[in-house]
Coordinates of C-alpha atoms in Angstrom, one line a residue:
Chain A
K20 CA 0.0 0.0 0.0
A21 CA 1.5 3.3 -1.0
G22 CA 2.1 5.8 1.7
V23 CA 1.5 9.5 1.7
T24 CA 3.2 11.0 -1.3
Q25 CA 4.2 14.8 -1.6
T26 CA 5.6 16.7 -4.5
P27 CA 7.9 18.4 -5.2
R28 CA 10.4 17.1 -2.4
Y29 CA 12.7 20.1 -2.8
L30 CA 12.2 23.4 -4.3
I31 CA 13.7 26.9 -4.1
K32 CA 11.8 30.1 -4.5
T33 CA 12.4 33.9 -4.3
R34 CA 10.8 36.2 -1.9
G35 CA 7.5 37.5 -3.2
Q36 CA 6.8 34.5 -5.2
Q37 CA 4.1 31.9 -4.5
V38 CA 4.5 28.1 -4.2
T39 CA 2.0 25.2 -4.5
L40 CA 2.7 21.9 -2.8
S41 CA 0.8 18.6 -3.5
C42 CA -0.1 15.7 -1.4
S43 CA -1.6 12.3 -2.2
P44 CA -3.1 10.6 0.7
I45 CA -3.0 6.8 1.6
S46 CA -5.6 5.2 -0.5
G47 CA -9.1 5.4 1.4
H48 CA -7.9 8.3 3.6
R49 CA -10.2 11.1 3.6
S50 CA -8.6 13.4 6.1
V51 CA -5.5 15.4 5.0
S52 CA -3.6 17.7 7.5
W53 CA -0.7 20.0 6.7
Y54 CA 2.2 21.0 9.1
Q55 CA 5.2 23.3 8.9
Q56 CA 8.3 22.1 10.5
T57 CA 11.2 24.7 11.3
P58 CA 14.1 24.3 13.7
G59 CA 12.9 27.1 15.9
Q60 CA 9.1 26.4 16.1
G61 CA 9.1 22.6 15.6
L62 CA 6.2 21.1 13.9
Q63 CA 3.1 23.3 13.7
F64 CA -0.3 22.7 12.5
L65 CA -1.5 24.7 9.3
F66 CA -5.0 23.0 8.4
E67 CA -6.8 19.9 7.9
Y68 CA -9.4 18.9 5.3
F69 CA -11.9 16.2 5.4
S70 CA -14.2 15.5 2.4
E71 CA -13.1 18.6 0.6
T72 CA -14.0 20.7 3.7
Q73 CA -11.5 22.7 5.8
R74 CA -12.2 21.5 9.4
N75 CA -9.6 23.1 11.4
K76 CA -7.0 25.8 10.9
G77 CA -3.9 26.7 12.7
N78 CA -2.6 30.1 13.5
F79 CA -0.9 30.9 10.4
P80 CA -1.5 34.1 8.1
G81 CA -3.9 34.4 5.3
R82 CA -1.0 33.7 2.7
F83 CA -1.2 30.0 3.5
S84 CA -4.3 28.4 2.1
G85 CA -5.1 24.8 1.0
R86 CA -7.7 22.8 -0.7
Q87 CA -8.7 19.3 -1.1
F88 CA -10.2 17.6 -4.2
S89 CA -12.8 15.1 -4.6
N90 CA -10.3 12.2 -4.7
S91 CA -9.0 13.4 -1.5
R92 CA -5.7 14.7 -2.9
S93 CA -4.8 18.1 -1.4
E94 CA -2.7 21.1 -2.4
M95 CA -1.5 23.9 -0.1
N96 CA -0.4 27.4 -1.4
V97 CA 1.8 30.0 0.0
S98 CA 1.6 33.4 -1.6
T99 CA 4.0 36.4 -1.3
L100 CA 6.8 34.1 0.2
E101 CA 9.0 35.6 3.0
L102 CA 12.4 34.3 4.1
G103 CA 10.7 32.8 7.3
D104 CA 8.7 30.5 5.1
S105 CA 11.4 28.4 4.5
A106 CA 10.7 25.1 6.2
L107 CA 9.8 21.5 5.8
Y108 CA 6.1 21.1 4.8
L109 CA 4.6 17.8 5.9
C110 CA 1.3 16.4 4.7
A111 CA -0.5 13.7 6.9
S112 CA -3.5 11.6 6.2
S113 CA -5.9 9.5 8.2
T114 CA -9.2 7.6 7.6
G115 CA -10.7 9.9 10.3
P116 CA -11.2 10.3 14.1
G117 CA -9.6 7.3 16.3
N118 CA -7.4 6.1 13.5
T119 CA -3.7 6.4 13.0
I120 CA -2.3 9.5 11.2
Y121 CA 0.6 9.0 8.9
F122 CA 3.1 11.4 7.5
G123 CA 4.7 11.9 4.0
E124 CA 8.5 12.7 3.5
G125 CA 7.6 16.3 3.1
S126 CA 8.5 19.1 0.7
W127 CA 11.6 21.2 1.5
L128 CA 11.0 24.8 0.7
T129 CA 13.8 27.3 0.6
V130 CA 13.0 30.9 0.1
V131 CA 16.0 33.2 -1.0
Chain B
Q2 CA 3.1 28.3 28.0
K3 CA 3.3 25.5 25.4
E4 CA 0.4 23.0 25.1
V5 CA 2.9 20.3 25.0
E6 CA 6.2 20.5 26.7
Q7 CA 9.1 18.1 25.8
D8 CA 12.9 18.1 26.8
P9 CA 14.8 18.7 23.5
G10 CA 17.8 16.8 24.9
P11 CA 20.1 16.1 23.2
L12 CA 20.0 12.6 24.9
S13 CA 23.1 10.3 24.4
V14 CA 23.1 6.7 25.6
P15 CA 25.2 3.7 25.0
E16 CA 23.9 0.7 23.1
G17 CA 21.7 -1.5 25.1
A18 CA 20.6 1.2 27.5
I19 CA 17.0 1.7 28.4
V20 CA 15.9 5.2 27.1
S21 CA 13.1 7.2 28.8
L22 CA 11.5 10.1 26.9
N23 CA 8.7 12.2 28.4
C24 CA 6.2 14.8 27.7
T25 CA 3.8 16.9 29.6
Y26 CA 0.6 18.6 28.2
S27 CA -1.8 21.2 29.7
N28 CA -5.2 20.6 28.1
S29 CA -7.2 17.9 29.7
A30 CA -9.3 17.5 26.5
F31 CA -6.4 15.6 24.8
Q32 CA -7.4 11.9 24.6
Y33 CA -5.2 10.5 21.7
F34 CA -1.4 10.4 22.3
M35 CA 1.2 9.4 19.9
W36 CA 5.0 9.0 19.6
Y37 CA 6.8 9.7 16.2
R38 CA 10.4 8.8 15.3
Q39 CA 12.0 11.4 12.7
Y40 CA 15.2 10.7 10.9
S41 CA 17.3 13.5 9.6
R42 CA 15.6 15.1 6.4
K43 CA 12.7 12.6 6.6
G44 CA 9.1 12.6 7.6
P45 CA 7.8 11.5 10.9
E46 CA 7.3 7.8 11.3
L47 CA 4.5 6.7 13.9
L48 CA 5.9 4.6 16.5
M49 CA 3.2 4.3 19.2
Y50 CA -0.6 5.4 19.5
T51 CA -2.7 5.1 22.4
Y52 CA -6.0 6.2 23.5
S53 CA -6.6 7.5 27.1
S54 CA -4.6 6.3 30.1
G55 CA -2.5 3.0 30.2
N56 CA 0.3 1.3 28.8
K57 CA 1.0 0.0 25.3
E58 CA 4.0 -2.3 24.4
D59 CA 5.2 -3.0 21.0
G60 CA 8.5 -4.9 20.6
R61 CA 11.2 -2.9 22.4
F62 CA 9.0 0.2 22.8
T63 CA 6.5 0.8 25.5
A64 CA 4.3 4.0 25.8
Q65 CA 2.7 5.2 28.9
V66 CA -0.1 7.7 29.3
D67 CA -1.2 9.2 32.7
K68 CA -4.0 11.5 32.0
S69 CA -4.4 12.4 35.8
S70 CA -1.1 14.1 35.7
K71 CA -1.0 14.9 32.2
Y72 CA 2.2 13.0 31.5
I73 CA 3.2 10.8 28.6
S74 CA 6.4 8.7 28.4
L75 CA 8.1 6.4 25.7
F76 CA 10.6 3.7 26.8
I77 CA 12.9 2.0 24.5
R78 CA 14.6 -1.1 25.8
D79 CA 17.9 -2.4 24.5
S80 CA 18.4 0.7 22.5
Q81 CA 20.3 0.4 19.2
P82 CA 22.4 2.7 17.2
S83 CA 19.6 2.7 14.6
D84 CA 17.3 4.2 17.2
S85 CA 19.3 7.5 17.0
A86 CA 16.7 10.0 15.8
T87 CA 14.4 12.7 16.9
Y88 CA 11.3 11.6 19.0
L89 CA 8.3 13.6 19.0
C90 CA 5.3 13.2 21.3
A91 CA 2.0 14.4 19.9
V92 CA -1.6 14.7 21.2
N93 CA -4.9 15.1 19.9
A94 CA -8.5 16.0 21.3
G95 CA -10.4 13.8 18.9
G96 CA -13.7 14.3 17.4
T97 CA -13.7 17.0 14.7
S98 CA -10.2 18.0 15.8
Y99 CA -8.8 14.7 15.1
G100 CA -6.6 15.8 12.3
K101 CA -4.8 18.5 14.3
L102 CA -1.8 17.2 16.0
T103 CA 0.0 19.3 18.6
F104 CA 3.6 18.3 18.9
G105 CA 6.2 18.6 21.5
Q106 CA 9.7 20.1 20.4
G107 CA 11.1 16.8 20.0
T108 CA 14.0 15.0 21.8
I109 CA 17.2 14.2 19.9
L110 CA 18.5 10.8 20.8
T111 CA 21.9 9.5 19.9
V112 CA 22.7 5.8 20.8
H113 CA 26.4 5.2 20.4
P114 CA 28.0 1.7 20.0

């Protein structure tokens, strides 16, 4: 069974640009969450989608957005990139409450 | 105050030692408790998952949850150099918040031969 797949794995962007990251959850998983990981702040929750609806949102500015498609695949977008957005962005999926949450390998974003 | 506190270490132990990793949390609403292992430049890998208070054992790993004191632990027996990684505790309130995990800062563990 394939795990959570994230693309691209590595990317470099310039300040002011925007970026879109993609996540394919484990087959059958309808819940997809996104996290940002930095050395200073650790792993922080961005948002979660379930059946194409955003259920929870973390404390991040509106430049961070996401969406989920009918096949449960998800994308997150960061607009007007800042140097501080350099981080590992992780996607996680689950079948729902009470069930285990699995992470992908992440997308490494460097903003220069 | 952070919702989940975890000693970042680093923790260095000899091969074969018993390792104890701990977290405390502040919100009594949390009812799902997880431990993840993360190798350098990799995504977190689920090690243990427990619901409510109690112990759970899986091979060399034992997870303990004490909801009365809001304290969670992970014990690693007969530690191996391959256990060298960052260990993250995570908590969750369940229900419609199930997809939202709150993590500790992570403890960096090194097991030397």
